mmCIF file of N, CA and C in Angstrom:
data_model
loop_
_atom_site.group_PDB
_atom_site.id
_atom_site.type_symbol
_atom_site.label_atom_id
_atom_site.label_comp_id
_atom_site.label_asym_id
_atom_site.label_seq_id
_atom_site.Cartn_x
_atom_site.Cartn_y
_atom_site.Cartn_z
ATOM 1 N N MET A 1 75.145 -24.033 -87.858
ATOM 2 C CA MET A 1 76.848 -23.932 -87.143
ATOM 3 C C MET A 1 77.061 -22.765 -86.388
ATOM 4 N N ARG A 2 76.677 -21.762 -86.760
ATOM 5 C CA ARG A 2 76.374 -20.270 -85.966
ATOM 6 C C ARG A 2 76.334 -20.723 -84.508
ATOM 7 N N PHE A 3 74.933 -21.358 -84.629
ATOM 8 C CA PHE A 3 74.604 -21.737 -83.077
ATOM 9 C C PHE A 3 75.754 -22.216 -82.008
ATOM 10 N N ALA A 4 76.450 -23.763 -82.856
ATOM 11 C CA ALA A 4 77.415 -24.308 -82.076
ATOM 12 C C ALA A 4 78.327 -23.704 -81.920
ATOM 13 N N LYS A 5 78.843 -22.501 -82.748
ATOM 14 C CA LYS A 5 79.714 -21.576 -82.019
ATOM 15 C C LYS A 5 79.503 -20.800 -81.425
ATOM 16 N N ILE A 6 78.379 -20.249 -81.138
ATOM 17 C CA ILE A 6 78.286 -19.303 -79.919
ATOM 18 C C ILE A 6 78.070 -20.007 -78.816
ATOM 19 N N VAL A 7 77.203 -21.398 -79.113
ATOM 20 C CA VAL A 7 76.980 -21.860 -77.071
ATOM 21 C C VAL A 7 78.567 -22.585 -76.791
ATOM 22 N N PHE A 8 79.458 -22.872 -77.919
ATOM 23 C CA PHE A 8 80.865 -23.819 -77.267
ATOM 24 C C PHE A 8 81.510 -22.430 -76.707
ATOM 25 N N TRP A 9 81.469 -21.168 -77.472
ATOM 26 C CA TRP A 9 82.466 -20.257 -76.968
ATOM 27 C C TRP A 9 81.892 -19.577 -75.778
ATOM 28 N N ILE A 10 80.694 -19.566 -75.377
ATOM 29 C CA ILE A 10 79.884 -19.068 -74.191
ATOM 30 C C ILE A 10 80.672 -20.263 -72.993
ATOM 31 N N ALA A 11 80.163 -21.566 -73.240
ATOM 32 C CA ALA A 11 81.001 -22.887 -72.610
ATOM 33 C C ALA A 11 82.324 -22.478 -72.115
ATOM 34 N N ALA A 12 83.298 -22.544 -73.237
ATOM 35 C CA ALA A 12 84.402 -22.078 -72.924
ATOM 36 C C ALA A 12 84.899 -21.151 -71.900
ATOM 37 N N ILE A 13 84.415 -20.223 -72.234
ATOM 38 C CA ILE A 13 84.706 -18.605 -71.412
ATOM 39 C C ILE A 13 84.228 -19.015 -70.136
ATOM 40 N N TRP A 14 82.929 -19.221 -69.721
ATOM 41 C CA TRP A 14 82.158 -19.460 -68.787
ATOM 42 C C TRP A 14 82.873 -20.406 -68.000
ATOM 43 N N GLY A 15 83.277 -21.692 -68.332
ATOM 44 C CA GLY A 15 84.293 -22.637 -67.847
ATOM 45 C C GLY A 15 85.683 -22.309 -67.023
ATOM 46 N N VAL A 16 86.542 -21.304 -67.968
ATOM 47 C CA VAL A 16 87.600 -20.814 -67.729
ATOM 48 C C VAL A 16 87.217 -20.073 -66.539
ATOM 49 N N LEU A 17 86.311 -18.753 -66.829
ATOM 50 C CA LEU A 17 86.314 -17.766 -65.464
ATOM 51 C C LEU A 17 85.820 -18.799 -64.194
ATOM 52 N N VAL A 18 84.903 -19.724 -64.535
ATOM 53 C CA VAL A 18 85.041 -20.435 -63.057
ATOM 54 C C VAL A 18 85.474 -21.584 -62.533
ATOM 55 N N ILE A 19 86.401 -22.227 -63.194
ATOM 56 C CA ILE A 19 87.032 -22.964 -62.983
ATOM 57 C C ILE A 19 88.496 -22.723 -62.527
ATOM 58 N N THR A 20 89.081 -21.619 -63.262
ATOM 59 C CA THR A 20 90.607 -21.419 -62.887
ATOM 60 C C THR A 20 90.385 -20.779 -61.191
ATOM 61 N N PRO A 21 89.874 -20.059 -60.789
ATOM 62 C CA PRO A 21 89.952 -19.826 -59.674
ATOM 63 C C PRO A 21 89.887 -20.831 -58.420
ATOM 64 N N LEU A 22 89.725 -21.959 -58.797
ATOM 65 C CA LEU A 22 89.342 -23.154 -57.959
ATOM 66 C C LEU A 22 91.006 -23.396 -57.372
ATOM 67 N N TYR A 23 91.978 -22.898 -58.250
ATOM 68 C CA TYR A 23 93.124 -23.684 -58.127
ATOM 69 C C TYR A 23 93.908 -23.011 -57.067
ATOM 70 N N PHE A 24 93.293 -21.643 -56.555
ATOM 71 C CA PHE A 24 93.620 -20.986 -55.362
ATOM 72 C C PHE A 24 92.616 -21.023 -54.112
ATOM 73 N N MET A 25 91.563 -21.746 -54.216
ATOM 74 C CA MET A 25 90.640 -21.656 -53.178
ATOM 75 C C MET A 25 90.414 -23.244 -52.424
ATOM 76 N N PHE A 26 91.737 -23.874 -52.417
ATOM 77 C CA PHE A 26 91.795 -25.311 -51.839
ATOM 78 C C PHE A 26 91.598 -25.110 -50.516
ATOM 79 N N ASP A 27 92.085 -24.336 -49.808
ATOM 80 C CA ASP A 27 91.595 -24.080 -47.830
ATOM 81 C C ASP A 27 90.434 -23.401 -48.068
ATOM 82 N N LEU A 28 90.475 -22.056 -49.108
ATOM 83 C CA LEU A 28 89.239 -21.764 -48.816
ATOM 84 C C LEU A 28 87.659 -22.464 -48.566
ATOM 85 N N ILE A 29 87.749 -23.844 -49.623
ATOM 86 C CA ILE A 29 86.357 -24.308 -49.508
ATOM 87 C C ILE A 29 86.629 -24.868 -48.324
ATOM 88 N N GLY A 30 87.840 -25.479 -47.874
ATOM 89 C CA GLY A 30 87.498 -26.621 -46.775
ATOM 90 C C GLY A 30 87.224 -25.969 -45.412
ATOM 91 N N ARG A 31 88.008 -24.392 -45.227
ATOM 92 C CA ARG A 31 87.106 -23.099 -44.201
ATOM 93 C C ARG A 31 85.346 -23.217 -44.410
ATOM 94 N N ASN A 32 84.862 -22.740 -45.648
ATOM 95 C CA ASN A 32 83.743 -22.518 -45.787
ATOM 96 C C ASN A 32 82.391 -23.544 -46.008
ATOM 97 N N ASP A 33 83.215 -24.916 -46.281
ATOM 98 C CA ASP A 33 82.435 -26.015 -46.294
ATOM 99 C C ASP A 33 82.922 -27.193 -45.848
ATOM 100 N N PRO A 34 83.387 -27.083 -44.330
ATOM 101 C CA PRO A 34 83.900 -28.742 -43.844
ATOM 102 C C PRO A 34 83.607 -29.920 -43.934
ATOM 103 N N PRO A 35 84.283 -30.836 -44.065
ATOM 104 C CA PRO A 35 85.341 -30.902 -43.794
ATOM 105 C C PRO A 35 86.511 -30.265 -44.824
ATOM 106 N N PRO A 36 87.874 -30.106 -44.198
ATOM 107 C CA PRO A 36 88.628 -29.371 -45.367
ATOM 108 C C PRO A 36 88.844 -30.768 -46.222
ATOM 109 N N ILE A 37 89.313 -30.162 -47.416
ATOM 110 C CA ILE A 37 89.535 -31.447 -48.430
ATOM 111 C C ILE A 37 90.646 -32.260 -48.043
ATOM 112 N N THR A 38 90.590 -33.534 -48.193
ATOM 113 C CA THR A 38 91.624 -34.562 -47.778
ATOM 114 C C THR A 38 92.804 -34.892 -48.626
ATOM 115 N N HIS A 39 92.186 -34.779 -50.251
ATOM 116 C CA HIS A 39 92.525 -35.579 -51.165
ATOM 117 C C HIS A 39 93.090 -34.371 -51.892
ATOM 118 N N PRO A 40 94.362 -33.591 -51.853
ATOM 119 C CA PRO A 40 94.502 -32.645 -52.907
ATOM 120 C C PRO A 40 94.896 -33.142 -54.422
ATOM 121 N N GLY A 41 95.016 -34.457 -54.767
ATOM 122 C CA GLY A 41 95.567 -34.877 -55.751
ATOM 123 C C GLY A 41 93.886 -34.823 -56.726
ATOM 124 N N PHE A 42 93.117 -35.752 -55.584
ATOM 125 C CA PHE A 42 91.974 -35.552 -56.854
ATOM 126 C C PHE A 42 91.221 -34.264 -56.859
ATOM 127 N N PHE A 43 91.296 -33.360 -55.786
ATOM 128 C CA PHE A 43 90.970 -31.759 -56.204
ATOM 129 C C PHE A 43 91.760 -31.553 -57.573
ATOM 130 N N TYR A 44 92.871 -31.044 -57.317
ATOM 131 C CA TYR A 44 93.395 -30.153 -58.256
ATOM 132 C C TYR A 44 93.406 -31.346 -59.819
ATOM 133 N N GLY A 45 93.235 -32.622 -59.853
ATOM 134 C CA GLY A 45 93.118 -33.462 -60.728
ATOM 135 C C GLY A 45 91.922 -33.279 -61.472
ATOM 136 N N PHE A 46 90.537 -32.913 -60.706
ATOM 137 C CA PHE A 46 89.571 -32.526 -61.154
ATOM 138 C C PHE A 46 89.696 -30.950 -62.030
ATOM 139 N N VAL A 47 89.951 -30.217 -61.254
ATOM 140 C CA VAL A 47 90.173 -28.939 -61.713
ATOM 141 C C VAL A 47 90.911 -28.545 -63.009
ATOM 142 N N GLY A 48 92.053 -29.461 -62.921
ATOM 143 C CA GLY A 48 92.880 -29.595 -64.247
ATOM 144 C C GLY A 48 92.143 -30.193 -65.391
ATOM 145 N N ALA A 49 91.574 -31.349 -65.241
ATOM 146 C CA ALA A 49 90.737 -31.878 -66.316
ATOM 147 C C ALA A 49 89.332 -31.316 -66.704
ATOM 148 N N ALA A 50 88.909 -30.534 -65.942
ATOM 149 C CA ALA A 50 87.663 -29.591 -66.233
ATOM 150 C C ALA A 50 88.104 -28.449 -67.102
ATOM 151 N N LEU A 51 89.294 -28.084 -66.745
ATOM 152 C CA LEU A 51 89.962 -26.895 -67.721
ATOM 153 C C LEU A 51 90.512 -27.213 -68.755
ATOM 154 N N ALA A 52 90.946 -28.618 -68.938
ATOM 155 C CA ALA A 52 91.535 -28.951 -70.537
ATOM 156 C C ALA A 52 90.086 -29.090 -71.196
ATOM 157 N N TRP A 53 88.830 -29.455 -70.425
ATOM 158 C CA TRP A 53 87.985 -29.468 -71.405
ATOM 159 C C TRP A 53 87.363 -28.177 -71.862
ATOM 160 N N GLN A 54 87.690 -27.014 -71.124
ATOM 161 C CA GLN A 54 87.355 -25.741 -71.848
ATOM 162 C C GLN A 54 88.309 -25.361 -72.995
ATOM 163 N N VAL A 55 89.198 -26.033 -73.097
ATOM 164 C CA VAL A 55 90.036 -25.879 -74.213
ATOM 165 C C VAL A 55 89.447 -26.786 -75.325
ATOM 166 N N ALA A 56 89.016 -28.074 -75.104
ATOM 167 C CA ALA A 56 88.165 -28.469 -76.093
ATOM 168 C C ALA A 56 87.106 -27.751 -76.532
ATOM 169 N N PHE A 57 86.483 -26.775 -75.770
ATOM 170 C CA PHE A 57 85.198 -26.433 -76.031
ATOM 171 C C PHE A 57 85.755 -25.127 -77.173
ATOM 172 N N PHE A 58 87.015 -24.671 -76.573
ATOM 173 C CA PHE A 58 87.409 -23.522 -77.719
ATOM 174 C C PHE A 58 87.612 -24.105 -79.366
ATOM 175 N N PHE A 59 88.153 -25.320 -79.638
ATOM 176 C CA PHE A 59 88.340 -25.885 -80.595
ATOM 177 C C PHE A 59 87.129 -26.166 -80.891
ATOM 178 N N ILE A 60 86.093 -26.768 -80.374
ATOM 179 C CA ILE A 60 84.615 -26.814 -81.300
ATOM 180 C C ILE A 60 84.243 -26.040 -81.459
ATOM 181 N N ALA A 61 84.291 -24.471 -80.631
ATOM 182 C CA ALA A 61 83.712 -23.275 -81.022
ATOM 183 C C ALA A 61 84.167 -22.832 -82.711
ATOM 184 N N ARG A 62 85.521 -23.115 -82.614
ATOM 185 C CA ARG A 62 86.408 -22.316 -83.888
ATOM 186 C C ARG A 62 86.122 -23.364 -84.790
ATOM 187 N N ASP A 63 85.675 -24.666 -85.086
ATOM 188 C CA ASP A 63 85.177 -25.801 -85.985
ATOM 189 C C ASP A 63 84.502 -26.645 -85.910
ATOM 190 N N PRO A 64 83.176 -26.124 -85.590
ATOM 191 C CA PRO A 64 82.220 -27.372 -85.298
ATOM 192 C C PRO A 64 81.870 -28.291 -86.085
ATOM 193 N N VAL A 65 81.975 -28.094 -87.337
ATOM 194 C CA VAL A 65 81.923 -29.228 -88.467
ATOM 195 C C VAL A 65 82.919 -30.243 -87.986
ATOM 196 N N ARG A 66 84.226 -29.559 -88.330
ATOM 197 C CA ARG A 66 85.529 -30.709 -88.157
ATOM 198 C C ARG A 66 85.439 -31.209 -86.601
ATOM 199 N N HIS A 67 84.704 -30.709 -85.469
ATOM 200 C CA HIS A 67 84.928 -31.472 -84.183
ATOM 201 C C HIS A 67 83.663 -31.687 -83.877
ATOM 202 N N ARG A 68 82.760 -31.737 -84.696
ATOM 203 C CA ARG A 68 81.361 -32.484 -83.838
ATOM 204 C C ARG A 68 81.460 -33.711 -83.266
ATOM 205 N N PRO A 69 82.457 -34.438 -83.691
ATOM 206 C CA PRO A 69 82.331 -36.000 -82.981
ATOM 207 C C PRO A 69 82.675 -35.405 -81.296
ATOM 208 N N LEU A 70 83.535 -34.563 -80.907
ATOM 209 C CA LEU A 70 84.032 -34.198 -79.498
ATOM 210 C C LEU A 70 82.752 -33.294 -78.936
ATOM 211 N N MET A 71 81.340 -33.220 -79.565
ATOM 212 C CA MET A 71 80.239 -32.767 -79.055
ATOM 213 C C MET A 71 80.048 -33.852 -77.780
ATOM 214 N N ILE A 72 79.928 -35.027 -78.693
ATOM 215 C CA ILE A 72 79.276 -36.302 -77.795
ATOM 216 C C ILE A 72 79.818 -36.215 -76.192
ATOM 217 N N PRO A 73 81.410 -36.445 -76.130
ATOM 218 C CA PRO A 73 82.051 -36.346 -75.043
ATOM 219 C C PRO A 73 81.585 -35.011 -73.900
ATOM 220 N N SER A 74 81.462 -34.076 -74.852
ATOM 221 C CA SER A 74 81.296 -32.581 -74.408
ATOM 222 C C SER A 74 79.662 -32.762 -73.367
ATOM 223 N N VAL A 75 78.834 -33.435 -74.023
ATOM 224 C CA VAL A 75 77.526 -33.594 -73.410
ATOM 225 C C VAL A 75 77.731 -34.320 -72.216
ATOM 226 N N LEU A 76 78.473 -35.309 -72.525
ATOM 227 C CA LEU A 76 78.724 -36.416 -71.404
ATOM 228 C C LEU A 76 79.759 -35.756 -70.168
ATOM 229 N N GLU A 77 80.552 -34.649 -70.421
ATOM 230 C CA GLU A 77 81.092 -33.882 -69.373
ATOM 231 C C GLU A 77 80.275 -33.220 -68.481
ATOM 232 N N LYS A 78 79.376 -32.332 -69.516
ATOM 233 C CA LYS A 78 78.197 -31.559 -68.654
ATOM 234 C C LYS A 78 77.220 -32.438 -67.499
ATOM 235 N N LEU A 79 76.717 -33.700 -68.345
ATOM 236 C CA LEU A 79 75.958 -34.172 -67.542
ATOM 237 C C LEU A 79 76.528 -35.036 -66.511
ATOM 238 N N GLY A 80 77.331 -35.608 -66.286
ATOM 239 C CA GLY A 80 78.149 -36.273 -65.507
ATOM 240 C C GLY A 80 78.308 -35.351 -64.135
ATOM 241 N N TYR A 81 78.389 -33.990 -64.309
ATOM 242 C CA TYR A 81 78.654 -33.137 -63.137
ATOM 243 C C TYR A 81 77.388 -32.643 -62.824
ATOM 244 N N GLY A 82 76.484 -32.371 -63.566
ATOM 245 C CA GLY A 82 75.155 -31.985 -63.448
ATOM 246 C C GLY A 82 74.494 -32.949 -62.862
ATOM 247 N N ILE A 83 74.187 -33.989 -63.257
ATOM 248 C CA ILE A 83 73.458 -35.417 -62.305
ATOM 249 C C ILE A 83 73.924 -35.557 -61.451
ATOM 250 N N ALA A 84 75.139 -35.667 -60.892
ATOM 251 C CA ALA A 84 75.886 -36.082 -59.584
ATOM 252 C C ALA A 84 75.621 -35.105 -58.577
ATOM 253 N N VAL A 85 75.445 -33.706 -59.194
ATOM 254 C CA VAL A 85 75.173 -32.607 -57.908
ATOM 255 C C VAL A 85 73.495 -32.517 -57.558
ATOM 256 N N VAL A 86 72.814 -33.065 -58.468
ATOM 257 C CA VAL A 86 71.428 -33.269 -58.658
ATOM 258 C C VAL A 86 71.096 -34.123 -57.549
ATOM 259 N N VAL A 87 71.606 -35.221 -57.644
ATOM 260 C CA VAL A 87 71.699 -36.838 -56.922
ATOM 261 C C VAL A 87 71.916 -36.525 -55.300
ATOM 262 N N LEU A 88 73.346 -35.912 -55.206
ATOM 263 C CA LEU A 88 73.806 -35.546 -54.050
ATOM 264 C C LEU A 88 73.065 -34.274 -53.363
ATOM 265 N N VAL A 89 72.420 -33.577 -53.790
ATOM 266 C CA VAL A 89 71.707 -32.886 -53.099
ATOM 267 C C VAL A 89 70.424 -33.340 -52.829
ATOM 268 N N MET A 90 70.107 -34.269 -53.581
ATOM 269 C CA MET A 90 68.634 -35.279 -53.015
ATOM 270 C C MET A 90 68.951 -35.597 -51.878
ATOM 271 N N GLN A 91 70.189 -36.356 -51.653
ATOM 272 C CA GLN A 91 70.622 -37.199 -50.776
ATOM 273 C C GLN A 91 70.883 -36.638 -49.191
ATOM 274 N N GLY A 92 71.167 -35.053 -49.502
ATOM 275 C CA GLY A 92 71.313 -34.219 -48.639
ATOM 276 C C GLY A 92 73.042 -34.148 -48.036
ATOM 277 N N ARG A 93 73.377 -34.493 -49.216
ATOM 278 C CA ARG A 93 74.833 -34.877 -48.939
ATOM 279 C C ARG A 93 75.790 -33.327 -50.052
ATOM 280 N N MET A 94 75.138 -32.476 -50.396
ATOM 281 C CA MET A 94 75.280 -31.436 -50.928
ATOM 282 C C MET A 94 74.624 -30.242 -50.486
ATOM 283 N N HIS A 95 74.804 -28.859 -50.488
ATOM 284 C CA HIS A 95 73.784 -27.832 -50.418
ATOM 285 C C HIS A 95 72.966 -27.717 -51.770
ATOM 286 N N ARG A 96 71.992 -26.828 -51.339
ATOM 287 C CA ARG A 96 71.250 -26.619 -52.686
ATOM 288 C C ARG A 96 71.681 -25.467 -53.464
ATOM 289 N N SER A 97 72.515 -24.564 -52.796
ATOM 290 C CA SER A 97 72.986 -23.579 -53.553
ATOM 291 C C SER A 97 73.989 -24.199 -54.760
ATOM 292 N N ASP A 98 74.402 -25.512 -54.506
ATOM 293 C CA ASP A 98 75.476 -26.125 -55.373
ATOM 294 C C ASP A 98 74.589 -26.558 -56.623
ATOM 295 N N MET A 99 73.417 -26.449 -56.817
ATOM 296 C CA MET A 99 72.418 -26.728 -57.897
ATOM 297 C C MET A 99 72.538 -25.332 -58.875
ATOM 298 N N LEU A 100 73.180 -24.195 -58.531
ATOM 299 C CA LEU A 100 73.444 -23.456 -59.478
ATOM 300 C C LEU A 100 74.404 -23.798 -60.852
ATOM 301 N N PHE A 101 75.426 -24.313 -60.102
ATOM 302 C CA PHE A 101 76.229 -24.507 -61.217
ATOM 303 C C PHE A 101 76.087 -25.881 -61.869
ATOM 304 N N ALA A 102 75.239 -26.832 -61.184
ATOM 305 C CA ALA A 102 75.001 -28.139 -61.733
ATOM 306 C C ALA A 102 73.632 -27.470 -63.067
ATOM 307 N N GLY A 103 72.906 -26.540 -62.487
ATOM 308 C CA GLY A 103 71.892 -26.318 -63.342
ATOM 309 C C GLY A 103 72.688 -25.572 -64.796
ATOM 310 N N ILE A 104 73.618 -24.776 -64.502
ATOM 311 C CA ILE A 104 74.157 -24.025 -65.637
ATOM 312 C C ILE A 104 74.596 -25.313 -66.608
ATOM 313 N N ASP A 105 75.301 -26.345 -66.010
ATOM 314 C CA ASP A 105 76.027 -27.355 -66.467
ATOM 315 C C ASP A 105 75.036 -28.116 -67.574
ATOM 316 N N LEU A 106 73.729 -28.498 -66.786
ATOM 317 C CA LEU A 106 72.894 -29.129 -67.312
ATOM 318 C C LEU A 106 72.220 -28.383 -68.745
ATOM 319 N N LEU A 107 72.127 -27.267 -68.443
ATOM 320 C CA LEU A 107 71.559 -26.349 -69.508
ATOM 321 C C LEU A 107 72.630 -26.257 -71.017
ATOM 322 N N LEU A 108 74.019 -26.279 -70.469
ATOM 323 C CA LEU A 108 74.907 -26.287 -71.527
ATOM 324 C C LEU A 108 74.658 -27.729 -72.195
ATOM 325 N N GLY A 109 74.734 -29.031 -71.696
ATOM 326 C CA GLY A 109 74.495 -30.215 -71.815
ATOM 327 C C GLY A 109 73.534 -30.348 -73.298
ATOM 328 N N LEU A 110 72.507 -29.511 -72.553
ATOM 329 C CA LEU A 110 71.353 -29.205 -73.558
ATOM 330 C C LEU A 110 71.630 -28.967 -74.682
ATOM 331 N N LEU A 111 72.569 -27.438 -74.541
ATOM 332 C CA LEU A 111 72.672 -27.073 -75.932
ATOM 333 C C LEU A 111 73.282 -27.679 -76.470
ATOM 334 N N PHE A 112 74.517 -28.177 -75.826
ATOM 335 C CA PHE A 112 75.190 -29.362 -76.593
ATOM 336 C C PHE A 112 74.750 -29.953 -77.623
ATOM 337 N N VAL A 113 73.536 -30.987 -76.894
ATOM 338 C CA VAL A 113 72.827 -31.981 -77.643
ATOM 339 C C VAL A 113 72.489 -30.937 -79.180
ATOM 340 N N ILE A 114 71.751 -29.947 -78.748
ATOM 341 C CA ILE A 114 71.123 -28.906 -79.939
ATOM 342 C C ILE A 114 71.889 -28.808 -81.128
ATOM 343 N N SER A 115 73.341 -28.241 -80.483
ATOM 344 C CA SER A 115 74.521 -28.115 -81.291
ATOM 345 C C SER A 115 74.989 -28.901 -82.349
ATOM 346 N N TYR A 116 74.758 -30.497 -81.594
ATOM 347 C CA TYR A 116 75.263 -31.586 -82.222
ATOM 348 C C TYR A 116 74.141 -31.772 -83.199
ATOM 349 N N VAL A 117 72.966 -31.796 -82.966
ATOM 350 C CA VAL A 117 71.947 -32.298 -83.875
ATOM 351 C C VAL A 117 71.760 -31.103 -85.232
ATOM 352 N N LYS A 118 72.144 -29.715 -84.726
ATOM 353 C CA LYS A 118 72.148 -28.717 -85.998
ATOM 354 C C LYS A 118 73.270 -28.679 -86.542
ATOM 355 N N THR A 119 74.386 -29.115 -86.194
ATOM 356 C CA THR A 119 75.651 -29.344 -87.000
ATOM 357 C C THR A 119 75.705 -30.036 -87.942
ATOM 358 N N PRO A 120 76.225 -29.875 -89.006
ATOM 359 C CA PRO A 120 76.146 -30.927 -90.163
ATOM 360 C C PRO A 120 77.478 -31.513 -90.057
ATOM 361 N N SER A 121 77.312 -33.009 -90.423
ATOM 362 C CA SER A 121 78.506 -33.904 -90.509
ATOM 363 C C SER A 121 79.278 -33.575 -91.741
ATOM 364 N N ARG A 122 80.553 -33.874 -91.547
ATOM 365 C CA ARG A 122 81.516 -33.847 -92.520
ATOM 366 C C ARG A 122 81.107 -34.228 -93.800
ATOM 367 N N THR A 123 81.244 -33.542 -94.792
ATOM 368 C CA THR A 123 81.070 -34.357 -95.984
ATOM 369 C C THR A 123 82.062 -34.223 -97.085
ATOM 370 N N ASP A 124 83.216 -35.201 -96.746
ATOM 371 C CA ASP A 124 84.492 -34.807 -97.259
ATOM 372 C C ASP A 124 84.217 -35.730 -98.475
#
């Protein structure tokens, strides 16, 4: 259980630190990596959904046994982004430098799987 607590605390704090600045980088992203973003609703929707998952990670970190079922969609959240970036880089549609964040998400996804396996089920 201690392992899961540490993993999910790290994931939640990391996610908040990395995702929150995106709210203020809409125009900067378009300038540094053209073309500009043309669908702000999708962009801010992604940022909001990603930030909401960080809140879920905080909940899991506080009580891994109680919130163990949430670890499964947490793995999917990490793999969904990580795998998508890997495929897009392989297709030449994203920069190789984007693999840094994808790699971190894939590592966290693996640690979430390990956390799930190591965390006991509720035995009410």
